[in-house]
JSON list of C-alpha atoms in Angstrom, two decimals:
[
{"chain": "A", "resi": 1, "resn": "UNK", "atom": "CA", "xyz": [128.39, 107.63, 70.07]},
{"chain": "A", "resi": 2, "resn": "UNK", "atom": "CA", "xyz": [130.82, 109.13, 72.57]},
{"chain": "A", "resi": 3, "resn": "UNK", "atom": "CA", "xyz": [131.05, 107.52, 75.97]},
{"chain": "A", "resi": 4, "resn": "UNK", "atom": "CA", "xyz": [130.84, 109.39, 79.25]},
{"chain": "A", "resi": 5, "resn": "UNK", "atom": "CA", "xyz": [134.59, 109.11, 79.64]},
{"chain": "A", "resi": 6, "resn": "UNK", "atom": "CA", "xyz": [135.11, 110.64, 76.18]},
{"chain": "A", "resi": 7, "resn": "UNK", "atom": "CA", "xyz": [132.73, 113.45, 77.02]},
{"chain": "A", "resi": 8, "resn": "UNK", "atom": "CA", "xyz": [134.62, 114.27, 80.21]},
{"chain": "A", "resi": 9, "resn": "UNK", "atom": "CA", "xyz": [137.95, 114.16, 78.39]},
{"chain": "A", "resi": 10, "resn": "UNK", "atom": "CA", "xyz": [136.64, 116.68, 75.90]},
{"chain": "A", "resi": 11, "resn": "UNK", "atom": "CA", "xyz": [135.50, 118.98, 78.70]},
{"chain": "A", "resi": 12, "resn": "UNK", "atom": "CA", "xyz": [131.84, 118.15, 78.32]},
{"chain": "A", "resi": 13, "resn": "UNK", "atom": "CA", "xyz": [129.33, 116.22, 80.34]},
{"chain": "A", "resi": 14, "resn": "UNK", "atom": "CA", "xyz": [127.26, 113.20, 79.41]},
{"chain": "A", "resi": 15, "resn": "UNK", "atom": "CA", "xyz": [124.51, 111.74, 81.55]},
{"chain": "A", "resi": 16, "resn": "UNK", "atom": "CA", "xyz": [121.30, 109.89, 80.84]},
{"chain": "A", "resi": 17, "resn": "UNK", "atom": "CA", "xyz": [118.53, 110.79, 83.32]},
{"chain": "A", "resi": 18, "resn": "UNK", "atom": "CA", "xyz": [116.11, 108.22, 81.88]},
{"chain": "A", "resi": 19, "resn": "UNK", "atom": "CA", "xyz": [118.48, 105.31, 82.53]},
{"chain": "A", "resi": 20, "resn": "UNK", "atom": "CA", "xyz": [117.26, 105.22, 86.13]},
{"chain": "A", "resi": 21, "resn": "UNK", "atom": "CA", "xyz": [113.90, 103.84, 84.89]},
{"chain": "A", "resi": 22, "resn": "UNK", "atom": "CA", "xyz": [115.36, 100.84, 83.08]},
{"chain": "A", "resi": 23, "resn": "UNK", "atom": "CA", "xyz": [113.87, 97.58, 84.33]},
{"chain": "A", "resi": 24, "resn": "UNK", "atom": "CA", "xyz": [116.71, 95.18, 85.05]},
{"chain": "A", "resi": 25, "resn": "UNK", "atom": "CA", "xyz": [116.84, 91.64, 86.46]},
{"chain": "A", "resi": 26, "resn": "UNK", "atom": "CA", "xyz": [118.31, 91.40, 89.93]},
{"chain": "A", "resi": 27, "resn": "UNK", "atom": "CA", "xyz": [120.01, 88.08, 89.23]},
{"chain": "A", "resi": 28, "resn": "UNK", "atom": "CA", "xyz": [121.95, 87.77, 86.00]},
{"chain": "A", "resi": 29, "resn": "UNK", "atom": "CA", "xyz": [121.73, 89.76, 82.78]},
{"chain": "A", "resi": 30, "resn": "UNK", "atom": "CA", "xyz": [119.13, 87.80, 80.84]},
{"chain": "A", "resi": 31, "resn": "UNK", "atom": "CA", "xyz": [115.87, 88.94, 79.35]},
{"chain": "A", "resi": 32, "resn": "UNK", "atom": "CA", "xyz": [113.10, 90.15, 81.63]},
{"chain": "A", "resi": 33, "resn": "UNK", "atom": "CA", "xyz": [110.08, 87.83, 81.73]},
{"chain": "A", "resi": 34, "resn": "UNK", "atom": "CA", "xyz": [106.90, 87.88, 83.80]},
{"chain": "A", "resi": 35, "resn": "UNK", "atom": "CA", "xyz": [108.56, 85.69, 86.44]},
{"chain": "A", "resi": 36, "resn": "UNK", "atom": "CA", "xyz": [111.88, 87.58, 86.56]},
{"chain": "A", "resi": 37, "resn": "UNK", "atom": "CA", "xyz": [112.82, 89.26, 89.83]},
{"chain": "A", "resi": 38, "resn": "UNK", "atom": "CA", "xyz": [113.61, 92.83, 88.79]},
{"chain": "A", "resi": 39, "resn": "UNK", "atom": "CA", "xyz": [114.50, 96.08, 90.50]},
{"chain": "A", "resi": 40, "resn": "UNK", "atom": "CA", "xyz": [110.83, 97.05, 90.21]},
{"chain": "A", "resi": 41, "resn": "UNK", "atom": "CA", "xyz": [109.55, 93.98, 92.04]},
{"chain": "A", "resi": 42, "resn": "UNK", "atom": "CA", "xyz": [112.26, 94.26, 94.68]},
{"chain": "A", "resi": 43, "resn": "UNK", "atom": "CA", "xyz": [111.26, 97.80, 95.59]},
{"chain": "A", "resi": 44, "resn": "UNK", "atom": "CA", "xyz": [107.57, 96.94, 95.54]},
{"chain": "A", "resi": 45, "resn": "UNK", "atom": "CA", "xyz": [108.43, 94.17, 97.98]},
{"chain": "A", "resi": 46, "resn": "UNK", "atom": "CA", "xyz": [110.38, 96.61, 100.14]},
{"chain": "A", "resi": 47, "resn": "UNK", "atom": "CA", "xyz": [107.36, 98.95, 100.16]},
{"chain": "A", "resi": 48, "resn": "UNK", "atom": "CA", "xyz": [105.18, 96.04, 101.27]},
{"chain": "A", "resi": 49, "resn": "UNK", "atom": "CA", "xyz": [107.60, 95.14, 104.06]},
{"chain": "A", "resi": 50, "resn": "UNK", "atom": "CA", "xyz": [107.72, 98.76, 105.20]},
{"chain": "A", "resi": 51, "resn": "UNK", "atom": "CA", "xyz": [103.91, 98.90, 105.36]},
{"chain": "A", "resi": 52, "resn": "UNK", "atom": "CA", "xyz": [103.85, 95.68, 107.37]},
{"chain": "A", "resi": 53, "resn": "UNK", "atom": "CA", "xyz": [106.54, 97.06, 109.65]},
{"chain": "A", "resi": 54, "resn": "UNK", "atom": "CA", "xyz": [104.55, 100.20, 110.43]},
{"chain": "A", "resi": 55, "resn": "UNK", "atom": "CA", "xyz": [101.04, 98.77, 110.67]},
{"chain": "A", "resi": 56, "resn": "UNK", "atom": "CA", "xyz": [101.64, 95.23, 111.94]},
{"chain": "A", "resi": 57, "resn": "UNK", "atom": "CA", "xyz": [104.90, 95.19, 113.83]},
{"chain": "A", "resi": 58, "resn": "UNK", "atom": "CA", "xyz": [104.65, 98.80, 114.96]},
{"chain": "A", "resi": 59, "resn": "UNK", "atom": "CA", "xyz": [101.16, 98.42, 116.45]},
{"chain": "A", "resi": 60, "resn": "UNK", "atom": "CA", "xyz": [101.33, 94.89, 117.82]},
{"chain": "A", "resi": 61, "resn": "UNK", "atom": "CA", "xyz": [101.69, 96.22, 121.39]},
{"chain": "A", "resi": 62, "resn": "UNK", "atom": "CA", "xyz": [98.52, 98.33, 121.03]},
{"chain": "A", "resi": 63, "resn": "UNK", "atom": "CA", "xyz": [99.71, 100.56, 123.82]},
{"chain": "A", "resi": 64, "resn": "UNK", "atom": "CA", "xyz": [97.39, 103.15, 125.31]},
{"chain": "A", "resi": 65, "resn": "UNK", "atom": "CA", "xyz": [100.30, 105.55, 125.09]},
{"chain": "A", "resi": 66, "resn": "UNK", "atom": "CA", "xyz": [101.42, 104.78, 121.52]},
{"chain": "A", "resi": 67, "resn": "UNK", "atom": "CA", "xyz": [104.98, 104.52, 120.36]},
{"chain": "A", "resi": 68, "resn": "UNK", "atom": "CA", "xyz": [106.20, 106.75, 117.54]},
{"chain": "A", "resi": 69, "resn": "UNK", "atom": "CA", "xyz": [105.63, 104.06, 114.93]},
{"chain": "A", "resi": 70, "resn": "UNK", "atom": "CA", "xyz": [102.16, 103.31, 116.30]},
{"chain": "A", "resi": 71, "resn": "UNK", "atom": "CA", "xyz": [101.37, 107.04, 116.29]},
{"chain": "A", "resi": 72, "resn": "UNK", "atom": "CA", "xyz": [102.33, 107.28, 112.62]},
{"chain": "A", "resi": 73, "resn": "UNK", "atom": "CA", "xyz": [100.12, 104.29, 111.77]},
{"chain": "A", "resi": 74, "resn": "UNK", "atom": "CA", "xyz": [97.18, 105.69, 113.72]},
{"chain": "A", "resi": 75, "resn": "UNK", "atom": "CA", "xyz": [97.59, 109.10, 112.11]},
{"chain": "A", "resi": 76, "resn": "UNK", "atom": "CA", "xyz": [97.57, 107.63, 108.58]},
{"chain": "A", "resi": 77, "resn": "UNK", "atom": "CA", "xyz": [94.65, 105.34, 109.43]},
{"chain": "A", "resi": 78, "resn": "UNK", "atom": "CA", "xyz": [92.55, 108.19, 110.83]},
{"chain": "A", "resi": 79, "resn": "UNK", "atom": "CA", "xyz": [93.43, 110.50, 107.94]},
{"chain": "A", "resi": 80, "resn": "UNK", "atom": "CA", "xyz": [92.37, 108.03, 105.24]},
{"chain": "A", "resi": 81, "resn": "UNK", "atom": "CA", "xyz": [89.28, 106.89, 107.17]},
{"chain": "A", "resi": 82, "resn": "UNK", "atom": "CA", "xyz": [88.04, 110.46, 107.50]},
{"chain": "A", "resi": 83, "resn": "UNK", "atom": "CA", "xyz": [88.72, 111.08, 103.82]},
{"chain": "A", "resi": 84, "resn": "UNK", "atom": "CA", "xyz": [86.67, 108.05, 102.81]},
{"chain": "A", "resi": 85, "resn": "UNK", "atom": "CA", "xyz": [83.84, 108.94, 105.17]},
{"chain": "A", "resi": 86, "resn": "UNK", "atom": "CA", "xyz": [83.71, 112.61, 104.15]},
{"chain": "A", "resi": 87, "resn": "UNK", "atom": "CA", "xyz": [83.78, 111.95, 100.40]},
{"chain": "A", "resi": 88, "resn": "UNK", "atom": "CA", "xyz": [81.74, 108.77, 100.02]},
{"chain": "A", "resi": 89, "resn": "UNK", "atom": "CA", "xyz": [79.56, 108.90, 103.13]},
{"chain": "A", "resi": 90, "resn": "UNK", "atom": "CA", "xyz": [78.79, 106.07, 105.51]},
{"chain": "A", "resi": 91, "resn": "UNK", "atom": "CA", "xyz": [78.10, 103.71, 102.59]},
{"chain": "A", "resi": 92, "resn": "UNK", "atom": "CA", "xyz": [81.69, 103.94, 101.44]},
{"chain": "A", "resi": 93, "resn": "UNK", "atom": "CA", "xyz": [83.33, 103.09, 104.76]},
{"chain": "A", "resi": 94, "resn": "UNK", "atom": "CA", "xyz": [83.01, 99.34, 104.06]},
{"chain": "A", "resi": 95, "resn": "UNK", "atom": "CA", "xyz": [85.47, 99.84, 101.17]},
{"chain": "A", "resi": 96, "resn": "UNK", "atom": "CA", "xyz": [88.00, 101.56, 103.41]},
{"chain": "A", "resi": 97, "resn": "UNK", "atom": "CA", "xyz": [90.44, 98.57, 103.47]},
{"chain": "A", "resi": 98, "resn": "UNK", "atom": "CA", "xyz": [90.80, 98.68, 99.68]},
{"chain": "A", "resi": 99, "resn": "UNK", "atom": "CA", "xyz": [91.32, 102.43, 99.61]},
{"chain": "A", "resi": 100, "resn": "UNK", "atom": "CA", "xyz": [93.87, 102.56, 102.40]},
{"chain": "A", "resi": 101, "resn": "UNK", "atom": "CA", "xyz": [95.78, 99.73, 100.71]},
{"chain": "A", "resi": 102, "resn": "UNK", "atom": "CA", "xyz": [96.06, 101.84, 97.55]},
{"chain": "A", "resi": 103, "resn": "UNK", "atom": "CA", "xyz": [97.07, 104.90, 99.56]},
{"chain": "A", "resi": 104, "resn": "UNK", "atom": "CA", "xyz": [99.76, 103.07, 101.52]},
{"chain": "A", "resi": 105, "resn": "UNK", "atom": "CA", "xyz": [101.27, 101.39, 98.49]},
{"chain": "A", "resi": 106, "resn": "UNK", "atom": "CA", "xyz": [101.52, 104.66, 96.55]},
{"chain": "A", "resi": 107, "resn": "UNK", "atom": "CA", "xyz": [102.73, 106.62, 99.59]},
{"chain": "A", "resi": 108, "resn": "UNK", "atom": "CA", "xyz": [105.45, 104.18, 100.63]},
{"chain": "A", "resi": 109, "resn": "UNK", "atom": "CA", "xyz": [106.58, 103.54, 97.05]},
{"chain": "A", "resi": 110, "resn": "UNK", "atom": "CA", "xyz": [106.90, 107.28, 96.46]},
{"chain": "A", "resi": 111, "resn": "UNK", "atom": "CA", "xyz": [108.90, 107.99, 99.60]},
{"chain": "A", "resi": 112, "resn": "UNK", "atom": "CA", "xyz": [111.16, 104.95, 99.41]},
{"chain": "A", "resi": 113, "resn": "UNK", "atom": "CA", "xyz": [112.10, 106.07, 95.90]},
{"chain": "A", "resi": 114, "resn": "UNK", "atom": "CA", "xyz": [113.75, 109.16, 97.43]},
{"chain": "A", "resi": 115, "resn": "UNK", "atom": "CA", "xyz": [116.46, 106.94, 98.92]},
{"chain": "A", "resi": 116, "resn": "UNK", "atom": "CA", "xyz": [119.63, 107.21, 96.80]},
{"chain": "A", "resi": 117, "resn": "UNK", "atom": "CA", "xyz": [120.15, 104.26, 94.43]},
{"chain": "A", "resi": 118, "resn": "UNK", "atom": "CA", "xyz": [116.55, 103.11, 94.93]},
{"chain": "A", "resi": 119, "resn": "UNK", "atom": "CA", "xyz": [113.87, 102.56, 92.30]},
{"chain": "A", "resi": 120, "resn": "UNK", "atom": "CA", "xyz": [110.43, 104.10, 92.01]},
{"chain": "A", "resi": 121, "resn": "UNK", "atom": "CA", "xyz": [107.71, 101.61, 91.00]},
{"chain": "A", "resi": 122, "resn": "UNK", "atom": "CA", "xyz": [105.17, 104.43, 90.74]},
{"chain": "A", "resi": 123, "resn": "UNK", "atom": "CA", "xyz": [107.24, 106.07, 88.00]},
{"chain": "A", "resi": 124, "resn": "UNK", "atom": "CA", "xyz": [106.42, 103.09, 85.77]},
{"chain": "A", "resi": 125, "resn": "UNK", "atom": "CA", "xyz": [103.24, 103.49, 83.73]},
{"chain": "A", "resi": 126, "resn": "UNK", "atom": "CA", "xyz": [102.85, 99.69, 83.80]},
{"chain": "A", "resi": 127, "resn": "UNK", "atom": "CA", "xyz": [102.49, 99.81, 87.59]},
{"chain": "A", "resi": 128, "resn": "UNK", "atom": "CA", "xyz": [100.27, 102.89, 87.81]},
{"chain": "A", "resi": 129, "resn": "UNK", "atom": "CA", "xyz": [98.09, 101.63, 84.94]},
{"chain": "A", "resi": 130, "resn": "UNK", "atom": "CA", "xyz": [97.37, 98.47, 86.91]},
{"chain": "A", "resi": 131, "resn": "UNK", "atom": "CA", "xyz": [96.36, 100.62, 89.86]},
{"chain": "A", "resi": 132, "resn": "UNK", "atom": "CA", "xyz": [94.29, 103.04, 87.78]},
{"chain": "A", "resi": 133, "resn": "UNK", "atom": "CA", "xyz": [92.50, 100.46, 85.66]},
{"chain": "A", "resi": 134, "resn": "UNK", "atom": "CA", "xyz": [92.01, 98.29, 88.75]},
{"chain": "A", "resi": 135, "resn": "UNK", "atom": "CA", "xyz": [90.15, 101.14, 90.45]},
{"chain": "A", "resi": 136, "resn": "UNK", "atom": "CA", "xyz": [88.15, 101.84, 87.29]},
{"chain": "A", "resi": 137, "resn": "UNK", "atom": "CA", "xyz": [87.15, 98.20, 86.81]},
{"chain": "A", "resi": 138, "resn": "UNK", "atom": "CA", "xyz": [86.27, 97.59, 90.46]},
{"chain": "A", "resi": 139, "resn": "UNK", "atom": "CA", "xyz": [84.16, 100.74, 90.74]},
{"chain": "A", "resi": 140, "resn": "UNK", "atom": "CA", "xyz": [82.35, 100.11, 87.44]},
{"chain": "A", "resi": 141, "resn": "UNK", "atom": "CA", "xyz": [81.48, 96.55, 88.47]},
{"chain": "A", "resi": 142, "resn": "UNK", "atom": "CA", "xyz": [80.35, 97.81, 91.88]},
{"chain": "A", "resi": 143, "resn": "UNK", "atom": "CA", "xyz": [78.11, 100.42, 90.26]},
{"chain": "A", "resi": 144, "resn": "UNK", "atom": "CA", "xyz": [76.32, 97.88, 88.06]},
{"chain": "A", "resi": 145, "resn": "UNK", "atom": "CA", "xyz": [76.06, 95.32, 90.88]},
{"chain": "A", "resi": 146, "resn": "UNK", "atom": "CA", "xyz": [74.45, 97.82, 93.25]},
{"chain": "A", "resi": 147, "resn": "UNK", "atom": "CA", "xyz": [72.26, 99.71, 90.78]},
{"chain": "A", "resi": 148, "resn": "UNK", "atom": "CA", "xyz": [71.96, 97.62, 87.64]},
{"chain": "A", "resi": 149, "resn": "UNK", "atom": "CA", "xyz": [71.08, 99.58, 84.51]},
{"chain": "A", "resi": 150, "resn": "UNK", "atom": "CA", "xyz": [70.21, 102.63, 86.61]},
{"chain": "A", "resi": 151, "resn": "UNK", "atom": "CA", "xyz": [73.96, 103.12, 87.10]},
{"chain": "A", "resi": 152, "resn": "UNK", "atom": "CA", "xyz": [73.91, 104.61, 83.62]},
{"chain": "A", "resi": 153, "resn": "UNK", "atom": "CA", "xyz": [72.07, 107.54, 85.17]},
{"chain": "A", "resi": 154, "resn": "UNK", "atom": "CA", "xyz": [75.53, 108.77, 86.07]},
{"chain": "A", "resi": 155, "resn": "UNK", "atom": "CA", "xyz": [75.86, 109.91, 82.46]},
{"chain": "A", "resi": 156, "resn": "UNK", "atom": "CA", "xyz": [72.41, 111.46, 82.11]},
{"chain": "A", "resi": 157, "resn": "UNK", "atom": "CA", "xyz": [71.98, 114.89, 83.66]},
{"chain": "A", "resi": 158, "resn": "UNK", "atom": "CA", "xyz": [68.23, 115.14, 84.15]},
{"chain": "A", "resi": 159, "resn": "UNK", "atom": "CA", "xyz": [68.41, 118.73, 85.40]},
{"chain": "A", "resi": 160, "resn": "UNK", "atom": "CA", "xyz": [69.93, 120.03, 82.16]},
{"chain": "A", "resi": 161, "resn": "UNK", "atom": "CA", "xyz": [67.81, 121.32, 79.27]},
{"chain": "A", "resi": 162, "resn": "UNK", "atom": "CA", "xyz": [66.54, 118.45, 77.13]},
{"chain": "A", "resi": 163, "resn": "UNK", "atom": "CA", "xyz": [68.45, 119.42, 73.99]},
{"chain": "A", "resi": 164, "resn": "UNK", "atom": "CA", "xyz": [71.74, 119.52, 75.95]},
{"chain": "A", "resi": 165, "resn": "UNK", "atom": "CA", "xyz": [71.34, 116.16, 77.66]},
{"chain": "A", "resi": 166, "resn": "UNK", "atom": "CA", "xyz": [72.67, 113.98, 74.79]},
{"chain": "A", "resi": 167, "resn": "UNK", "atom": "CA", "xyz": [75.71, 116.24, 74.38]},
{"chain": "A", "resi": 168, "resn": "UNK", "atom": "CA", "xyz": [76.43, 116.20, 78.11]},
{"chain": "A", "resi": 169, "resn": "UNK", "atom": "CA", "xyz": [75.96, 112.41, 78.14]},
{"chain": "A", "resi": 170, "resn": "UNK", "atom": "CA", "xyz": [78.64, 111.99, 75.46]},
{"chain": "A", "resi": 171, "resn": "UNK", "atom": "CA", "xyz": [81.01, 114.24, 77.41]},
{"chain": "A", "resi": 172, "resn": "UNK", "atom": "CA", "xyz": [80.30, 112.33, 80.62]},
{"chain": "A", "resi": 173, "resn": "UNK", "atom": "CA", "xyz": [80.97, 108.96, 78.96]},
{"chain": "A", "resi": 174, "resn": "UNK", "atom": "CA", "xyz": [84.27, 110.20, 77.51]},
{"chain": "A", "resi": 175, "resn": "UNK", "atom": "CA", "xyz": [85.35, 111.69, 80.85]},
{"chain": "A", "resi": 176, "resn": "UNK", "atom": "CA", "xyz": [84.39, 108.46, 82.63]},
{"chain": "A", "resi": 177, "resn": "UNK", "atom": "CA", "xyz": [86.57, 106.30, 80.40]},
{"chain": "A", "resi": 178, "resn": "UNK", "atom": "CA", "xyz": [89.44, 108.77, 80.66]},
{"chain": "A", "resi": 179, "resn": "UNK", "atom": "CA", "xyz": [89.53, 108.31, 84.44]},
{"chain": "A", "resi": 180, "resn": "UNK", "atom": "CA", "xyz": [91.93, 105.34, 84.60]},
{"chain": "A", "resi": 181, "resn": "UNK", "atom": "CA", "xyz": [94.26, 106.98, 82.07]},
{"chain": "A", "resi": 182, "resn": "UNK", "atom": "CA", "xyz": [94.24, 110.19, 84.07]},
{"chain": "A", "resi": 183, "resn": "UNK", "atom": "CA", "xyz": [94.92, 108.36, 87.34]},
{"chain": "A", "resi": 184, "resn": "UNK", "atom": "CA", "xyz": [97.83, 106.36, 85.97]},
{"chain": "A", "resi": 185, "resn": "UNK", "atom": "CA", "xyz": [99.51, 109.05, 83.85]},
{"chain": "A", "resi": 186, "resn": "UNK", "atom": "CA", "xyz": [99.22, 111.75, 86.52]},
{"chain": "A", "resi": 187, "resn": "UNK", "atom": "CA", "xyz": [100.92, 109.61, 89.15]},
{"chain": "A", "resi": 188, "resn": "UNK", "atom": "CA", "xyz": [103.63, 108.16, 86.91]},
{"chain": "A", "resi": 189, "resn": "UNK", "atom": "CA", "xyz": [104.30, 111.48, 85.17]},
{"chain": "A", "resi": 190, "resn": "UNK", "atom": "CA", "xyz": [104.73, 113.51, 88.34]},
{"chain": "A", "resi": 191, "resn": "UNK", "atom": "CA", "xyz": [106.96, 110.98, 90.06]},
{"chain": "A", "resi": 192, "resn": "UNK", "atom": "CA", "xyz": [109.10, 110.32, 86.97]},
{"chain": "A", "resi": 193, "resn": "UNK", "atom": "CA", "xyz": [109.48, 114.04, 86.22]},
{"chain": "A", "resi": 194, "resn": "UNK", "atom": "CA", "xyz": [110.80, 114.75, 89.71]},
{"chain": "A", "resi": 195, "resn": "UNK", "atom": "CA", "xyz": [113.40, 112.00, 89.48]},
{"chain": "A", "resi": 196, "resn": "UNK", "atom": "CA", "xyz": [114.51, 113.14, 86.03]},
{"chain": "A", "resi": 197, "resn": "UNK", "atom": "CA", "xyz": [115.04, 116.70, 87.29]},
{"chain": "A", "resi": 198, "resn": "UNK", "atom": "CA", "xyz": [117.03, 115.42, 90.27]},
{"chain": "A", "resi": 199, "resn": "UNK", "atom": "CA", "xyz": [119.20, 113.36, 87.94]},
{"chain": "A", "resi": 200, "resn": "UNK", "atom": "CA", "xyz": [119.82, 116.33, 85.66]},
{"chain": "A", "resi": 201, "resn": "UNK", "atom": "CA", "xyz": [120.90, 118.55, 88.56]},
{"chain": "A", "resi": 202, "resn": "UNK", "atom": "CA", "xyz": [123.11, 115.72, 89.86]},
{"chain": "A", "resi": 203, "resn": "UNK", "atom": "CA", "xyz": [124.76, 115.53, 86.45]},
{"chain": "A", "resi": 204, "resn": "UNK", "atom": "CA", "xyz": [125.52, 119.26, 86.46]},
{"chain": "A", "resi": 205, "resn": "UNK", "atom": "CA", "xyz": [126.94, 118.94, 89.99]},
{"chain": "A", "resi": 206, "resn": "UNK", "atom": "CA", "xyz": [129.96, 117.23, 88.39]},
{"chain": "A", "resi": 207, "resn": "UNK", "atom": "CA", "xyz": [130.91, 120.52, 86.72]},
{"chain": "A", "resi": 208, "resn": "UNK", "atom": "CA", "xyz": [132.99, 122.67, 89.06]},
{"chain": "A", "resi": 209, "resn": "UNK", "atom": "CA", "xyz": [131.68, 125.94, 87.57]},
{"chain": "A", "resi": 210, "resn": "UNK", "atom": "CA", "xyz": [128.03, 125.31, 88.37]},
{"chain": "A", "resi": 211, "resn": "UNK", "atom": "CA", "xyz": [128.45, 122.71, 91.10]},
{"chain": "A", "resi": 212, "resn": "UNK", "atom": "CA", "xyz": [127.30, 124.95, 94.04]},
{"chain": "A", "resi": 213, "resn": "UNK", "atom": "CA", "xyz": [124.18, 126.01, 92.15]},
{"chain": "A", "resi": 214, "resn": "UNK", "atom": "CA", "xyz": [123.47, 122.45, 91.08]},
{"chain": "A", "resi": 215, "resn": "UNK", "atom": "CA", "xyz": [123.73, 121.23, 94.68]},
{"chain": "A", "resi": 216, "resn": "UNK", "atom": "CA", "xyz": [121.36, 123.96, 95.84]},
{"chain": "A", "resi": 217, "resn": "UNK", "atom": "CA", "xyz": [119.00, 122.91, 93.04]},
{"chain": "A", "resi": 218, "resn": "UNK", "atom": "CA", "xyz": [119.18, 119.29, 94.19]},
{"chain": "A", "resi": 219, "resn": "UNK", "atom": "CA", "xyz": [118.29, 120.29, 97.76]},
{"chain": "A", "resi": 220, "resn": "UNK", "atom": "CA", "xyz": [115.39, 122.45, 96.56]},
{"chain": "A", "resi": 221, "resn": "UNK", "atom": "CA", "xyz": [114.01, 119.81, 94.19]},
{"chain": "A", "resi": 222, "resn": "UNK", "atom": "CA", "xyz": [114.43, 117.10, 96.81]},
{"chain": "A", "resi": 223, "resn": "UNK", "atom": "CA", "xyz": [112.42, 119.18, 99.28]},
{"chain": "A", "resi": 224, "resn": "UNK", "atom": "CA", "xyz": [109.75, 119.70, 96.65]},
{"chain": "A", "resi": 225, "resn": "UNK", "atom": "CA", "xyz": [109.69, 115.97, 95.91]},
{"chain": "A", "resi": 226, "resn": "UNK", "atom": "CA", "xyz": [108.99, 115.24, 99.58]},
{"chain": "A", "resi": 227, "resn": "UNK", "atom": "CA", "xyz": [105.79, 117.25, 99.18]},
{"chain": "A", "resi": 228, "resn": "UNK", "atom": "CA", "xyz": [104.97, 115.80, 95.77]},
{"chain": "A", "resi": 229, "resn": "UNK", "atom": "CA", "xyz": [105.22, 112.21, 97.01]},
{"chain": "A", "resi": 230, "resn": "UNK", "atom": "CA", "xyz": [102.60, 112.82, 99.68]},
{"chain": "A", "resi": 231, "resn": "UNK", "atom": "CA", "xyz": [100.39, 114.98, 97.46]},
{"chain": "A", "resi": 232, "resn": "UNK", "atom": "CA", "xyz": [100.31, 112.41, 94.65]},
{"chain": "A", "resi": 233, "resn": "UNK", "atom": "CA", "xyz": [99.31, 109.64, 97.07]},
{"chain": "A", "resi": 234, "resn": "UNK", "atom": "CA", "xyz": [96.57, 111.92, 98.41]},
{"chain": "A", "resi": 235, "resn": "UNK", "atom": "CA", "xyz": [95.34, 112.91, 94.94]},
{"chain": "A", "resi": 236, "resn": "UNK", "atom": "CA", "xyz": [95.21, 109.30, 93.75]},
{"chain": "A", "resi": 237, "resn": "UNK", "atom": "CA", "xyz": [93.27, 108.28, 96.86]},
{"chain": "A", "resi": 238, "resn": "UNK", "atom": "CA", "xyz": [90.79, 111.13, 96.96]},
{"chain": "A", "resi": 239, "resn": "UNK", "atom": "CA", "xyz": [89.99, 110.69, 93.26]},
{"chain": "A", "resi": 240, "resn": "UNK", "atom": "CA", "xyz": [89.36, 107.02, 93.98]},
{"chain": "A", "resi": 241, "resn": "UNK", "atom": "CA", "xyz": [86.96, 108.12, 96.72]},
{"chain": "A", "resi": 242, "resn": "UNK", "atom": "CA", "xyz": [85.18, 110.49, 94.32]},
{"chain": "A", "resi": 243, "resn": "UNK", "atom": "CA", "xyz": [84.78, 107.72, 91.75]},
{"chain": "A", "resi": 244, "resn": "UNK", "atom": "CA", "xyz": [83.54, 105.38, 94.48]},
{"chain": "A", "resi": 245, "resn": "UNK", "atom": "CA", "xyz": [80.95, 107.96, 95.45]},
{"chain": "A", "resi": 246, "resn": "UNK", "atom": "CA", "xyz": [79.71, 108.00, 91.84]},
{"chain": "A", "resi": 247, "resn": "UNK", "atom": "CA", "xyz": [79.33, 104.23, 91.96]},
{"chain": "A", "resi": 248, "resn": "UNK", "atom": "CA", "xyz": [77.41, 104.35, 95.23]},
{"chain": "A", "resi": 249, "resn": "UNK", "atom": "CA", "xyz": [75.26, 107.37, 94.31]},
{"chain": "A", "resi": 250, "resn": "UNK", "atom": "CA", "xyz": [75.19, 107.60, 90.51]},
{"chain": "A", "resi": 251, "resn": "UNK", "atom": "CA", "xyz": [72.25, 110.00, 90.15]},
{"chain": "A", "resi": 252, "resn": "UNK", "atom": "CA", "xyz": [73.21, 113.63, 89.56]}
]
């Protein structure tokens, strides 16, 4: 296989956009184990520190006239709180801490990944699957704890014609169990795709012929990714709220 140097010497270009998702140990070059400090864990830790910086350190003064950091924290807090209240109702507000934790982790991980030479934890299906299946498991347990067997009424549409109810029930069961897969793949796929496209344009920027167009493409895609990072955090959170509403009010 030709190396990148060989490719350049032959007038071509070789780059590997998927290499940016390789999980590597921070210390040494050994195998990655469950206890290994990797680039993924480092950037998850940085996201956590950034959240603490905004919501703990930034609001510790609790000024009547808020600072910029406090204003950002209050804006995010109010936005997520209203989302939870509007979608799930008053019953769902008690689960607000869990939902805003998910939102903040996804949001900060997405945006920190736009820093050059950083790593995006939310581009890893292993990370987003934990989030998605965690939501699915927690909400399913909550539904059975609050409603018992009547939680299964979520899958039975009593208003439908009798002969259609079993068919609809099968569809509802399938769609219910697809939820965690949809949550995890949607988030990881969108974030990973954006970073791959950026890497591809960056690779073409090395070619003098198309370099100006590649740079313009990088700027355009980067601007789009700024929107995508926020939208994906919002989508993940609002879907969590919708699923929580089903657990709190399972009857159709």
